[in-house]
Coordinates of N, CA and C in Angstrom, one line a residue:
F255 N 179.6 7.3 72.5 CA 178.8 8.5 72.5 C 179.1 9.3 71.2
I256 N 180.3 9.3 70.7 CA 180.7 10.0 69.5 C 180.0 9.3 68.3
W257 N 180.1 7.9 68.3 CA 179.4 7.2 67.2 C 177.9 7.4 67.2
E258 N 177.3 7.5 68.3 CA 175.9 7.8 68.4 C 175.6 9.1 67.7
N259 N 176.3 10.1 68.0 CA 176.1 11.4 67.4 C 176.4 11.4 65.9
I260 N 177.4 10.6 65.5 CA 177.7 10.5 64.0 C 176.5 9.8 63.3
I261 N 176.0 8.8 63.9 CA 174.9 8.0 63.3 C 173.6 8.9 63.3
I262 N 173.3 9.6 64.3 CA 172.2 10.5 64.4 C 172.3 11.6 63.3
F263 N 173.5 12.2 63.2 CA 173.8 13.3 62.2 C 173.6 12.7 60.8
T264 N 174.1 11.5 60.6 CA 174.0 10.9 59.3 C 172.5 10.6 58.9
L265 N 171.8 10.1 59.9 CA 170.3 9.9 59.7 C 169.6 11.2 59.4
I266 N 169.9 12.3 60.0 CA 169.3 13.5 59.8 C 169.6 14.0 58.3
L267 N 170.9 13.9 57.9 CA 171.3 14.3 56.6 C 170.5 13.4 55.5
V268 N 170.5 12.1 55.8 CA 169.8 11.2 54.8 C 168.3 11.6 54.7
S269 N 167.7 11.9 55.9 CA 166.2 12.3 55.8 C 166.0 13.6 55.1
I270 N 166.9 14.5 55.3 CA 166.8 15.8 54.6 C 166.9 15.5 53.1
R271 N 167.9 14.8 52.7 CA 168.1 14.5 51.3 C 166.9 13.7 50.7
C272 N 166.4 12.7 51.5 CA 165.3 12.0 51.0 C 164.0 12.9 50.9
G273 N 163.9 13.8 51.8 CA 162.8 14.8 51.7 C 162.9 15.7 50.5
S274 N 164.0 15.7 49.8 CA 164.2 16.5 48.7 C 163.7 15.8 47.4
D275 N 163.0 14.8 47.5 CA 162.5 14.0 46.3 C 161.7 14.9 45.4
L276 N 161.1 16.0 45.9 CA 160.4 16.9 45.1 C 161.2 17.9 44.3
L277 N 162.5 17.8 44.6 CA 163.5 18.7 43.8 C 164.4 17.7 43.0
N278 N 164.5 18.1 41.7 CA 165.4 17.4 40.8 C 166.3 18.4 40.1
V279 N 167.6 18.2 40.2 CA 168.5 19.1 39.5 C 169.3 18.3 38.5
K280 N 169.2 18.7 37.2 CA 169.8 17.9 36.2 C 170.9 18.8 35.5
A281 N 172.1 18.3 35.2 CA 173.1 19.0 34.5 C 172.8 18.8 33.0
V282 N 172.7 20.0 32.3 CA 172.3 20.0 30.9 C 173.1 21.0 30.0
T283 N 173.0 20.7 28.7 CA 173.4 21.7 27.7 C 172.2 22.6 27.5
V284 N 172.4 23.6 26.7 CA 171.2 24.5 26.4 C 170.1 23.8 25.6
S285 N 170.5 22.9 24.7 CA 169.5 22.2 23.9 C 168.7 21.2 24.8
E286 N 169.4 20.6 25.7 CA 168.7 19.7 26.6 C 167.8 20.5 27.6
L287 N 168.3 21.6 28.0 CA 167.5 22.5 28.9 C 166.2 22.9 28.1
Y288 N 166.3 23.4 26.9 CA 165.1 23.8 26.2 C 164.2 22.6 25.9
N289 N 164.7 21.5 25.5 CA 163.9 20.3 25.3 C 163.1 19.9 26.5
N290 N 163.8 19.9 27.7 CA 163.2 19.5 28.9 C 162.1 20.5 29.3
I291 N 162.3 21.8 29.1 CA 161.3 22.8 29.4 C 160.1 22.6 28.5
K292 N 160.3 22.4 27.2 CA 159.2 22.3 26.3 C 158.4 21.1 26.6
E293 N 159.0 20.0 27.0 CA 158.3 18.7 27.3 C 157.4 18.9 28.5
N294 N 157.8 19.7 29.5 CA 157.1 19.8 30.7 C 156.3 21.1 30.9
N295 N 156.4 22.1 30.0 CA 155.8 23.4 30.2 C 154.3 23.4 29.9
V296 N 153.6 24.1 30.8 CA 152.1 24.3 30.5 C 151.8 25.8 30.6
S297 N 152.9 26.6 30.8 CA 152.7 28.0 31.1 C 152.8 28.9 29.8
S298 N 152.2 30.0 29.8 CA 152.3 31.0 28.7 C 153.7 31.6 28.7
L299 N 154.3 31.8 29.9 CA 155.6 32.4 30.0 C 156.5 31.5 30.8
V300 N 157.8 31.5 30.5 CA 158.8 30.7 31.3 C 159.9 31.7 31.7
L301 N 160.1 31.9 33.0 CA 161.1 32.7 33.5 C 162.3 31.8 33.8
L302 N 163.4 32.1 33.2 CA 164.6 31.3 33.4 C 165.6 32.2 34.2
N303 N 166.0 31.8 35.4 CA 166.9 32.5 36.2 C 168.2 31.7 36.2
I304 N 169.3 32.3 35.8 CA 170.6 31.7 35.8 C 171.4 32.3 36.9
W305 N 171.9 31.5 37.8 CA 172.5 31.9 39.1 C 173.7 31.0 39.5
S306 N 174.3 31.4 40.6 CA 175.4 30.6 41.1 C 175.4 30.8 42.6
T307 N 175.9 29.8 43.4 CA 176.0 30.0 44.8 C 177.1 30.9 45.2
S308 N 178.0 31.2 44.3 CA 179.1 32.1 44.6 C 178.8 33.6 44.2
C309 N 177.6 33.8 43.7 CA 177.2 35.1 43.2 C 176.2 35.8 44.3
I310 N 176.8 36.7 45.0 CA 176.0 37.4 46.0 C 174.7 38.0 45.5
P311 N 174.8 38.8 44.4 CA 173.5 39.4 43.9 C 172.5 38.3 43.5
C312 N 173.0 37.2 43.0 CA 172.1 36.0 42.7 C 171.3 35.6 44.0
I313 N 172.1 35.4 45.0 CA 171.5 34.9 46.3 C 170.5 36.0 46.9
E314 N 170.9 37.3 46.7 CA 170.0 38.3 47.3 C 168.7 38.4 46.5
E315 N 168.7 38.2 45.2 CA 167.4 38.4 44.5 C 166.6 37.0 44.5
F316 N 167.2 36.0 44.9 CA 166.6 34.6 44.8 C 165.2 34.6 45.4
P317 N 165.0 35.1 46.7 CA 163.7 35.0 47.3 C 162.6 35.7 46.5
Y318 N 162.9 36.8 45.8 CA 161.9 37.5 45.0 C 161.4 36.5 43.9
I319 N 162.3 35.8 43.3 CA 162.0 34.9 42.2 C 161.2 33.7 42.7
V320 N 161.5 33.2 43.8 CA 160.8 32.1 44.4 C 159.4 32.5 44.6
K321 N 159.2 33.7 45.1 CA 157.8 34.2 45.4 C 156.9 34.3 44.2
L322 N 157.6 34.5 43.0 CA 156.8 34.6 41.8 C 156.0 33.3 41.5
K323 N 156.6 32.1 41.9 CA 155.8 30.9 41.7 C 154.5 30.9 42.4
K324 N 154.5 31.6 43.6 CA 153.2 31.6 44.4 C 152.3 32.7 43.9
R325 N 152.9 33.8 43.3 CA 152.1 34.9 42.8 C 151.3 34.6 41.6
Y326 N 151.9 33.8 40.6 CA 151.3 33.6 39.3 C 150.8 32.2 39.2
D327 N 149.7 32.0 38.6 CA 149.1 30.7 38.2 C 150.1 29.9 37.3
I328 N 150.3 28.7 37.5 CA 151.2 27.8 36.7 C 150.9 27.9 35.2
N329 N 149.7 28.2 34.9 CA 149.3 28.3 33.5 C 149.8 29.6 32.9
K330 N 150.1 30.6 33.7 CA 150.6 31.9 33.2 C 152.2 32.0 33.3
L331 N 152.8 31.4 34.4 CA 154.2 31.6 34.5 C 154.8 30.3 35.2
D332 N 155.9 29.9 34.5 CA 156.7 28.8 35.2 C 158.1 29.4 35.4
V333 N 158.6 29.1 36.6 CA 159.9 29.6 37.0 C 160.9 28.5 37.0
V334 N 162.0 28.7 36.3 CA 163.0 27.6 36.1 C 164.3 28.2 36.6
F335 N 165.0 27.5 37.4 CA 166.4 27.9 37.9 C 167.4 27.1 37.2
L336 N 168.5 27.7 36.8 CA 169.7 27.0 36.2 C 170.9 27.6 37.0
S337 N 171.6 26.7 37.7 CA 172.8 27.0 38.4 C 174.0 26.9 37.4
T338 N 175.0 27.8 37.6 CA 176.2 27.6 36.8 C 177.3 27.1 37.7
D339 N 176.9 26.6 38.9 CA 177.9 26.0 39.8 C 178.6 24.8 39.1
W340 N 179.9 24.6 39.3 CA 180.6 23.5 38.8 C 180.2 22.2 39.5
D341 N 180.6 21.1 38.9 CA 180.2 19.8 39.4 C 180.6 19.6 40.9
E342 N 181.8 20.2 41.3 CA 182.2 20.1 42.7 C 181.3 20.8 43.7
N343 N 180.5 21.7 43.2 CA 179.6 22.5 44.0 C 178.1 22.1 43.8
E344 N 177.9 21.0 43.2 CA 176.6 20.5 42.9 C 175.7 20.4 44.2
E345 N 176.3 19.8 45.2 CA 175.6 19.6 46.4 C 175.2 20.9 47.1
A346 N 176.2 21.9 47.0 CA 175.9 23.2 47.6 C 174.7 23.9 46.9
A347 N 174.7 23.8 45.5 CA 173.6 24.3 44.8 C 172.3 23.7 45.1
E348 N 172.2 22.4 45.2 CA 171.0 21.7 45.6 C 170.6 22.1 47.0
N349 N 171.5 22.1 47.9 CA 171.2 22.5 49.3 C 170.6 23.9 49.4
F350 N 171.2 24.8 48.5 CA 170.7 26.2 48.5 C 169.2 26.2 48.0
L351 N 168.9 25.5 46.9 CA 167.6 25.4 46.4 C 166.6 24.8 47.5
L352 N 167.1 23.8 48.2 CA 166.2 23.2 49.2 C 166.0 24.3 50.4
S353 N 167.0 25.0 50.7 CA 166.9 26.0 51.8 C 165.9 27.1 51.4
Q354 N 165.7 27.3 50.0 CA 164.8 28.3 49.5 C 163.4 27.7 49.2
K355 N 163.3 26.4 49.6 CA 162.0 25.7 49.4 C 161.6 25.6 47.9
V356 N 162.6 25.4 47.1 CA 162.4 25.3 45.6 C 162.1 23.8 45.4
K357 N 161.1 23.6 44.6 CA 160.7 22.2 44.2 C 160.6 22.1 42.7
G358 N 160.5 20.9 42.2 CA 160.3 20.6 40.8 C 161.6 20.4 40.1
Q359 N 161.6 20.4 38.8 CA 162.7 20.2 37.9 C 163.5 21.5 37.7
H360 N 164.7 21.5 38.1 CA 165.6 22.6 37.8 C 166.9 22.1 37.3
Y361 N 167.8 23.0 36.9 CA 169.0 22.6 36.1 C 170.3 23.2 36.6
R362 N 171.4 22.5 36.1 CA 172.7 23.0 36.4 C 173.4 22.9 35.0
K363 N 174.2 24.0 34.7 CA 174.9 24.0 33.4 C 175.9 22.9 33.4
L364 N 175.9 22.1 32.4 CA 176.9 21.0 32.2 C 178.2 21.7 31.9
E365 N 179.3 21.3 32.7 CA 180.6 21.9 32.5 C 181.0 21.7 31.1
G366 N 181.7 22.8 30.6 CA 182.2 22.7 29.2 C 182.2 24.1 28.6
N367 N 181.9 24.2 27.3 CA 182.1 25.5 26.6 C 181.1 26.5 27.1
T368 N 181.6 27.4 28.0 CA 180.8 28.4 28.6 C 180.4 29.5 27.6
Q369 N 181.2 29.9 26.7 CA 180.8 30.9 25.7 C 179.7 30.4 24.8
E370 N 179.8 29.2 24.4 CA 178.8 28.6 23.5 C 177.5 28.5 24.3
F371 N 177.5 28.2 25.6 CA 176.3 28.2 26.4 C 175.7 29.5 26.5
I372 N 176.5 30.6 26.7 CA 176.0 31.9 26.8 C 175.4 32.3 25.5
D373 N 176.0 32.1 24.4 CA 175.5 32.5 23.1 C 174.2 31.7 22.8
D374 N 174.1 30.5 23.2 CA 172.9 29.7 22.9 C 171.7 30.2 23.7
I375 N 172.0 30.7 24.9 CA 170.9 31.3 25.7 C 170.5 32.6 25.1
C376 N 171.5 33.5 24.9 CA 171.2 34.9 24.4 C 172.5 35.5 23.9
P377 N 172.7 35.7 22.6 CA 173.9 36.2 22.1 C 174.3 37.6 22.7
S378 N 173.3 38.4 23.2 CA 173.5 39.7 23.8 C 174.0 39.6 25.3
W379 N 173.9 38.4 25.8 CA 174.3 38.2 27.2 C 175.8 38.3 27.4
S380 N 176.3 39.1 28.3 CA 177.8 39.2 28.5 C 178.3 38.0 29.3
G381 N 177.4 37.3 30.0 CA 177.9 36.2 30.8 C 177.7 36.6 32.3
A382 N 177.4 37.8 32.6 CA 177.3 38.3 33.9 C 176.1 37.6 34.6
L383 N 176.2 37.4 35.9 CA 175.2 36.8 36.7 C 174.7 37.8 37.8
P384 N 173.4 37.7 38.2 CA 172.4 36.8 37.6 C 172.0 37.2 36.2
F385 N 171.4 36.3 35.5 CA 170.8 36.5 34.2 C 169.4 36.0 34.2
T386 N 168.5 36.8 33.8 CA 167.1 36.3 33.8 C 166.5 36.6 32.4
G387 N 165.8 35.6 31.9 CA 165.2 35.7 30.6 C 163.7 35.2 30.7
I388 N 162.8 35.9 30.0 CA 161.4 35.4 30.0 C 161.1 35.0 28.6
F389 N 160.6 33.8 28.4 CA 160.4 33.2 27.2 C 158.9 32.9 27.0
N390 N 158.4 32.8 25.7 CA 157.1 32.3 25.5 C 157.1 30.8 25.5
Q391 N 155.9 30.2 25.2 CA 155.8 28.8 25.2 C 156.7 28.1 24.2
E392 N 157.0 28.7 23.1 CA 157.9 28.2 22.1 C 159.4 28.4 22.5
L393 N 159.6 29.0 23.6 CA 160.9 29.3 24.1 C 161.6 30.4 23.3
N394 N 160.9 31.3 22.7 CA 161.4 32.5 22.1 C 161.7 33.5 23.2
L395 N 162.8 34.1 23.2 CA 163.2 35.0 24.3 C 162.5 36.3 24.1
L396 N 161.6 36.7 25.0 CA 160.8 37.9 24.9 C 161.5 39.1 25.6
S397 N 162.2 38.8 26.7 CA 162.8 39.9 27.5 C 163.9 39.3 28.3
F398 N 165.0 40.0 28.6 CA 166.1 39.5 29.4 C 166.8 40.7 30.1
W399 N 167.5 40.4 31.1 CA 168.3 41.4 31.8 C 169.4 40.7 32.6
Q400 N 170.5 41.4 32.8 CA 171.6 40.9 33.6 C 171.7 41.7 34.9
G401 N 172.1 41.1 35.9 CA 172.3 41.8 37.2 C 171.0 41.7 38.0
K402 N 171.2 42.0 39.3 CA 170.2 41.9 40.3 C 169.1 42.9 40.1
R403 N 167.9 42.5 40.2 CA 166.7 43.4 40.2 C 165.9 43.2 41.4
D404 N 164.9 44.1 41.7 CA 164.1 44.0 42.8 C 162.8 43.3 42.4
E405 N 162.0 43.0 43.5 CA 160.7 42.3 43.2 C 159.8 43.0 42.3
K406 N 159.7 44.4 42.5 CA 158.8 45.2 41.7 C 159.2 45.1 40.2
F407 N 160.4 45.1 39.9 CA 160.9 45.0 38.5 C 160.4 43.7 37.9
F408 N 160.6 42.5 38.6 CA 160.1 41.2 38.1 C 158.6 41.3 37.8
I409 N 157.9 41.7 38.8 CA 156.4 41.7 38.6 C 156.0 42.6 37.5
S410 N 156.6 43.8 37.4 CA 156.3 44.7 36.3 C 156.6 44.1 34.9
K411 N 157.7 43.5 34.8 CA 158.1 42.8 33.5 C 157.1 41.7 33.2
I412 N 156.8 40.8 34.1 CA 155.9 39.7 33.9 C 154.5 40.2 33.6
D413 N 154.0 41.1 34.4 CA 152.6 41.7 34.2 C 152.5 42.3 32.8
S414 N 153.5 43.1 32.4 CA 153.5 43.7 31.1 C 153.5 42.7 29.9
L415 N 154.2 41.6 30.1 CA 154.2 40.6 29.0 C 152.9 39.8 29.0
L416 N 152.3 39.5 30.2 CA 151.0 38.8 30.2 C 149.9 39.8 29.7
E417 N 150.0 41.0 30.0 CA 149.0 42.0 29.6 C 149.0 42.1 28.1
T418 N 150.2 42.1 27.4 CA 150.2 42.2 26.0 C 149.6 40.9 25.3
K419 N 149.6 39.8 26.1 CA 148.9 38.6 25.6 C 147.4 38.6 26.0
G420 N 147.0 39.6 26.7 CA 145.6 39.6 27.1 C 145.2 38.6 28.2
E421 N 146.1 38.3 29.1 CA 145.9 37.3 30.1 C 145.7 37.9 31.4
I422 N 145.0 37.2 32.3 CA 144.8 37.6 33.7 C 146.2 37.6 34.3
L423 N 146.5 38.6 35.1 CA 147.9 38.8 35.5 C 148.3 37.9 36.6
W424 N 147.5 37.7 37.7 CA 148.0 36.9 38.8 C 146.8 36.4 39.6
L425 N 147.1 35.5 40.5 CA 146.1 34.9 41.4 C 145.8 35.8 42.5
E426 N 144.6 35.8 43.0 CA 144.2 36.6 44.1 C 144.4 35.8 45.4

């Protein structure tokens, strides 16, 4: 009876993990991150959210950011998540993304020189999480902030950046 439960539990875990084929999380340096985004980006703006499973404000604001993917046309905004979780927490980070129904290519910071990573993303960033940056197609940083924000803040920032580009703001 115990072995049957273990086998069933294992099959459930395998099916959940196999169902995650639409999610890919790659450990990267900043230059690899930017190259991957540039190769796959079709959007006018790219929102990069840097978070961690151990950061409560990150977890609290996460659903707002996920909703942005549904609010804006992919040609206007792409949302990219980058976890700063260490290698030992890789599975927890992926499971969290899956629980939030995140799909597509997302990233995890390659362990190593954290200060260099921070400086390469944004020299003005203190390293505090969450960190959110909005980039143009060439990955020039247009706007950034540290710390948790609410949904209205995100929408206001994105809309103002799209408006300055003369683009339709969001899907009806």
